[in-house]
Structure formats: C-alpha cells, structure tokens
Amino acid sequence: MEDSRGFDDFDSEADTLHEECGVFGIYGHPDAAAITALGMHALQHRGQEAAGIVSFDGTRFQSERHLGLVGDNFSDPATIERLKGHIAIGHTRYSTTGATILRNVQPLFAELASGGFAVAHNGNLTNGLTLRRRLVAEGAICQSTSDTEAILHLVARSRRTRFLERFIDALRQIEGGYALVSLTNKKLIGARDPLGIRPLVLGELDGHYILASETCALDIIGARFVRDIENGEVVVISEAGIESHRPFPAQPARPCIFEYVYFSRPDSVVNGRSVYGVRKAIGATLAEEAPVDADIVVPVPDSGVPAALGFAQAAGLPYELGIIRNHYVGRTFIEPTQAIRALGVRLKHSANRAVVKGKRIVLIDDSIVRGTTSVKIVQMMRDAGATEVHFRIASPPIMYPDYYGIDMPDREKLLAARMSLEEMRQFTGVDSLAFVSVDGLYRSLGEKNGRNAAQPQFTDHYFTGDYPTTLTDLMGERTAQLSLLAEAG
C-alpha cells in the first residue's frame, strides 16, 4: 500500500512502527456505507492519515476519499447519504514515504472494459516498482504513486475473459504481503497473499458477508466472526452467496508475527489467537527469561500494557501505571515533522511521580526501533525519582527492515542492528536490558518447541533475516547499483 518511491525513503526520524492500513467491505446491506464507516473506526489504529469509501448502488459507483481521520470525514450524515448502495469497501491509510496526497488515498477506482472496479490494499508489493516501470514502459498512465495502482492495470490488461480470471491473473503477477478487498458492480472480492502475511477475516451481519483486516471491526457492528480468509485464498461474495478459490499451490501459512506483538488491536483474534492473550504470555515469558529484582512493573502505554500485566503476574510484582498517556494530544502530532516529533514524548507521555519515586522499576515496552524514544522515556523515569530502571522488551531485537507493509527504517538505522546488547543498555541509560528471545516469542504463541528453523510458522524476518519471499524491487535496485559501480570502475 505504500508509495512506490523506493526502499530508502522511509521517515528518517520516526521511532515507532506503523502498519500501513486497514480494509473493510460488506455486501448486500442497505446501509453498506454507514457500516463500512463504523468498521473503519475500529481499524483506525492501522492508519490515521487518510480514509476512503467506495460504494455501488446498482447503477453507479460513488467514491469519497479524504485526508485525515475516519471520524473527521465520515460522521456527517450527508457524506454517508452520498455513498448510496448495498455494497461498499473502505480503507484507512498510513503513509510511510512523505506527505499523504489525495490521489494516493484508497480505495482506488477505475472504469474497465468489464465495468467499474475498486480496490483497497493492506500490505506492500515487493515487486511493485518493477511492475510499475514495466507498465509505464508499455504505455500505462499512472494517476498515483501507490503500488496498489499496478493491480488495476494488471486486471485491465489481462486477456482472460471472466473478471475473476482477470483478477487472479493479476494476483499471479504480484509479490509480497497483501490483503485485498475489491468491488465490482456485482461482487465483493477478498484475497490474501499466498503466505497469509497480512491478515483478513470473514464475518456475517444479518445474513450479509463482511471482509475486514481484524475481528475488532466485526465486534463494533455486532457482526459474527465466521473464519479467517486462508493464505492464498480468493473469496467471491455475490447474490449467489460466497465461493472460495485457491489459485496458488498449497504451502504452509506464515502470518506476520508483529500483528501479535504490536499492530493488531488487543481485543482482536488473529489466526485463532487472542492478541491480548498472546501479549500477556510474552510478558510472562520475559519474566521467566529475564527476571529482575525490582519493586514495580510499569508499562509504556498503550502497547506495552498487556505484556507488563503478564510480566507482573508471573514475577509476583505490583503492576503500576507509572506513565500516563495523554489520549487527547490531537492528530496534528501524527504528522511526521521534526518540530512536532521533538515534543512528541512529553506531549504523549507523562511520569506518574507519586508511583515511580524511590522505586526500582521494570519498564515494559513492545519494541525498540531506533531507541531515541526509549532514551527519553527512561530519562523521564529517572527524573521522576526512579532509583533503578530495568528495561524489558516484548519482542526480540529488530535486526532487519520489513518490505511487506510495515514502516521500518533501513538496517543501519535500527539500534539492534548496529549495537550489542550492552551498547544498547548504555545508550538507553538503563540498569539492565533484555529482549524476549525468538524461541520465547514462539512459545508465547503456543509453539511449545519454539521456532522451527526448517519450517518457521510465522513471518519473522525483522528478527531473523529470514525473508519469506523474493524481494524483487530491492534486488533490482542492488543490481542497478552494482552495474553503475562496475561501469565507474
């Protein structure tokens, strides 16, 4: 879903991870757009910079795409009234490569020879740049800088007869991690990449089928969870009901393990596992692997809360809210500008001095990316009077960048990739530092023997360097760079 401007254009200063987007779709409901807007509210955590809905009323397609939050753009009854129809899809977006612009806001829509077609995409195509260059060379006129647009072109250019065959023909040409929700004048179509890296679920509301990134989007509208869309599966929802297609060779699923560590909402169930339960289990595993003599356990809110609860319970230590998060900062501060970021920690987090002063604390966070935010939070605890600060991280060290839909810096900017554990401890200014092990993370997910090196159960390359697919665009850039160096020599 990210802008296809290359792999080196990530925000050079950000110290948090972002999942690019959430998708939602419903078929056959008279209030399709209103329900889609509600579902998008539940998926707001997956992207806060833009939102869009496309609907179909039996005659015409309607589209509303806006910069900003779902609530700021889709709470007006007049907006929903313009989105008439019984089929709708929606998208919440996070931009990773510079300013969000309206032409990149999804769902993207095009009039094809077979009729209108809209698509919303969560993830990232690892051959998106390669496809785009080929399509442009062949005469395609691109209206956005999003890799998602390549899917529209591939469907339009397919020589297959039936639309579903054209759609599957396009899927066979794309690589990477993706969950797609698409709309035609007759069908709602969902697709999940062959490894199931990005999540997608099927729900049902009063006999009407729903597709969504997470189960929390079903809960908000009172829908029933039916099942996960399986890896490599394409589902087609129409008047005839629902049908399933499996156009790819069968292979074991490898869902993104970071959905459990950080991205999914705690009340979601991902691939049959409670996100909240997994995060608590990770905390318990941390207490087992890296015990510490301390007085209280303090989470870095909000993502560190479940793991801190698990750690405290397993260690027999009091759990205290030593850091208070301000939930009313205002969305202006999500914009990736340096002036705002410089204030970010103080604006979003405050020390609870009465709890922290004079205490040896165990600080629990979900991850360390660059480490700059960690340094500020640790210093905040010191300034509040903590006598000792022991840092425990509910994920293994992030050693490698991601190319499947996570906003992550280049490897040389990842703290764990350029420092030893002791160097990281000194850099963050803590008395002790420990990460949950890769095996411990797997055990927390119910894999009793930890990670199976021969057949990993999850996509975990950010910790291990084991990328599950070919990184076509990245390899192409490296080949071009090597070629230039050879010519220069």
PDB file of N, CA and C in Angstrom, residues 7-16 18 49 94-98 334-338 341 369-370 407-410 413:
ATOM      1  N   PHE A   7      12.947   1.880  -1.551  1.00  0.00           N
ATOM      2  CA  PHE A   7      13.033   1.304  -0.222  1.00  0.00           C
ATOM      3  C   PHE A   7      13.826   2.164   0.753  1.00  0.00           C
ATOM      4  N   ASP A   8      14.397   3.274   0.317  1.00  0.00           N
ATOM      5  CA  ASP A   8      15.244   4.066   1.196  1.00  0.00           C
ATOM      6  C   ASP A   8      14.601   5.380   1.609  1.00  0.00           C
ATOM      7  N   ASP A   9      13.294   5.534   1.342  1.00  0.00           N
ATOM      8  CA  ASP A   9      12.644   6.815   1.590  1.00  0.00           C
ATOM      9  C   ASP A   9      11.785   6.823   2.840  1.00  0.00           C
ATOM     10  N   PHE A  10      12.012   5.910   3.764  1.00  0.00           N
ATOM     11  CA  PHE A  10      11.235   5.909   4.989  1.00  0.00           C
ATOM     12  C   PHE A  10      11.538   7.158   5.805  1.00  0.00           C
ATOM     13  N   ASP A  11      10.610   7.521   6.651  1.00  0.00           N
ATOM     14  CA  ASP A  11      10.791   8.660   7.550  1.00  0.00           C
ATOM     15  C   ASP A  11      12.088   8.472   8.324  1.00  0.00           C
ATOM     16  N   SER A  12      12.983   9.409   8.165  1.00  0.00           N
ATOM     17  CA  SER A  12      14.330   9.230   8.693  1.00  0.00           C
ATOM     18  C   SER A  12      14.431   9.426  10.192  1.00  0.00           C
ATOM     19  N   GLU A  13      13.375   9.873  10.846  1.00  0.00           N
ATOM     20  CA  GLU A  13      13.465  10.179  12.267  1.00  0.00           C
ATOM     21  C   GLU A  13      12.516   9.362  13.141  1.00  0.00           C
ATOM     22  N   ALA A  14      11.474   8.794  12.559  1.00  0.00           N
ATOM     23  CA  ALA A  14      10.437   8.156  13.359  1.00  0.00           C
ATOM     24  C   ALA A  14      11.002   7.011  14.190  1.00  0.00           C
ATOM     25  N   ASP A  15      10.482   6.862  15.411  1.00  0.00           N
ATOM     26  CA  ASP A  15      10.971   5.815  16.305  1.00  0.00           C
ATOM     27  C   ASP A  15       9.840   4.893  16.734  1.00  0.00           C
ATOM     28  N   THR A  16       8.789   4.840  15.939  1.00  0.00           N
ATOM     29  CA  THR A  16       7.712   3.893  16.181  1.00  0.00           C
ATOM     30  C   THR A  16       7.417   3.173  14.883  1.00  0.00           C
ATOM     31  N   HIS A  18       4.670   1.527  12.193  1.00  0.00           N
ATOM     32  CA  HIS A  18       3.301   1.753  11.740  1.00  0.00           C
ATOM     33  C   HIS A  18       2.936   0.695  10.710  1.00  0.00           C
ATOM     34  N   GLU A  49      -3.871   8.691   8.557  1.00  0.00           N
ATOM     35  CA  GLU A  49      -3.615   9.853   7.711  1.00  0.00           C
ATOM     36  C   GLU A  49      -4.649  10.053   6.606  1.00  0.00           C
ATOM     37  N   TYR A  94      -1.992   4.724   6.326  1.00  0.00           N
ATOM     38  CA  TYR A  94      -0.826   5.383   6.930  1.00  0.00           C
ATOM     39  C   TYR A  94       0.233   5.520   5.852  1.00  0.00           C
ATOM     40  N   SER A  95       0.756   6.718   5.650  1.00  0.00           N
ATOM     41  CA  SER A  95       1.771   6.971   4.630  1.00  0.00           C
ATOM     42  C   SER A  95       3.157   6.790   5.217  1.00  0.00           C
ATOM     43  N   THR A  96       4.022   6.080   4.502  1.00  0.00           N
ATOM     44  CA  THR A  96       5.375   5.837   5.004  1.00  0.00           C
ATOM     45  C   THR A  96       6.421   6.679   4.300  1.00  0.00           C
ATOM     46  N   THR A  97       6.099   7.263   3.173  1.00  0.00           N
ATOM     47  CA  THR A  97       7.139   7.902   2.363  1.00  0.00           C
ATOM     48  C   THR A  97       6.747   9.319   1.986  1.00  0.00           C
ATOM     49  N   GLY A  98       6.782  10.215   2.979  1.00  0.00           N
ATOM     50  CA  GLY A  98       6.486  11.601   2.689  1.00  0.00           C
ATOM     51  C   GLY A  98       5.019  11.927   2.885  1.00  0.00           C
ATOM     52  N   ILE A 334       0.535  13.422  14.657  1.00  0.00           N
ATOM     53  CA  ILE A 334       0.947  12.197  13.976  1.00  0.00           C
ATOM     54  C   ILE A 334       1.684  12.529  12.687  1.00  0.00           C
ATOM     55  N   GLU A 335       1.652  13.787  12.284  1.00  0.00           N
ATOM     56  CA  GLU A 335       2.356  14.184  11.076  1.00  0.00           C
ATOM     57  C   GLU A 335       3.867  14.037  11.294  1.00  0.00           C
ATOM     58  N   PRO A 336       4.562  13.425  10.347  1.00  0.00           N
ATOM     59  CA  PRO A 336       5.993  13.153  10.531  1.00  0.00           C
ATOM     60  C   PRO A 336       6.865  14.373  10.258  1.00  0.00           C
ATOM     61  N   THR A 337       6.808  15.378  11.131  1.00  0.00           N
ATOM     62  CA  THR A 337       7.661  16.548  11.007  1.00  0.00           C
ATOM     63  C   THR A 337       8.573  16.632  12.229  1.00  0.00           C
ATOM     64  N   GLN A 338       9.778  17.093  12.038  1.00  0.00           N
ATOM     65  CA  GLN A 338      10.768  17.070  13.111  1.00  0.00           C
ATOM     66  C   GLN A 338      10.367  17.963  14.286  1.00  0.00           C
ATOM     67  N   ARG A 341       7.893  16.070  16.327  1.00  0.00           N
ATOM     68  CA  ARG A 341       8.483  14.883  16.945  1.00  0.00           C
ATOM     69  C   ARG A 341       9.333  15.250  18.156  1.00  0.00           C
ATOM     70  N   VAL A 369      13.060   0.433  18.207  1.00  0.00           N
ATOM     71  CA  VAL A 369      13.359   0.610  16.790  1.00  0.00           C
ATOM     72  C   VAL A 369      14.698   1.357  16.661  1.00  0.00           C
ATOM     73  N   ARG A 370      14.671   2.663  16.755  1.00  0.00           N
ATOM     74  CA  ARG A 370      15.907   3.452  16.743  1.00  0.00           C
ATOM     75  C   ARG A 370      16.448   3.664  18.153  1.00  0.00           C
ATOM     76  N   ASP A 407       6.156   0.126   8.241  1.00  0.00           N
ATOM     77  CA  ASP A 407       7.050   1.278   8.126  1.00  0.00           C
ATOM     78  C   ASP A 407       8.234   1.047   9.053  1.00  0.00           C
ATOM     79  N   MET A 408       9.393   0.729   8.469  1.00  0.00           N
ATOM     80  CA  MET A 408      10.560   0.401   9.275  1.00  0.00           C
ATOM     81  C   MET A 408      11.812   0.996   8.630  1.00  0.00           C
ATOM     82  N   PRO A 409      12.721   1.546   9.425  1.00  0.00           N
ATOM     83  CA  PRO A 409      13.912   2.183   8.850  1.00  0.00           C
ATOM     84  C   PRO A 409      14.855   1.176   8.186  1.00  0.00           C
ATOM     85  N   ASP A 410      15.834   1.718   7.470  1.00  0.00           N
ATOM     86  CA  ASP A 410      16.875   0.881   6.896  1.00  0.00           C
ATOM     87  C   ASP A 410      17.680   0.225   8.013  1.00  0.00           C
ATOM     88  N   LYS A 413      19.930   2.002  10.520  1.00  0.00           N
ATOM     89  CA  LYS A 413      19.291   2.910  11.470  1.00  0.00           C
ATOM     90  C   LYS A 413      18.555   2.167  12.588  1.00  0.00           C
TER      91      LYS A 413
END
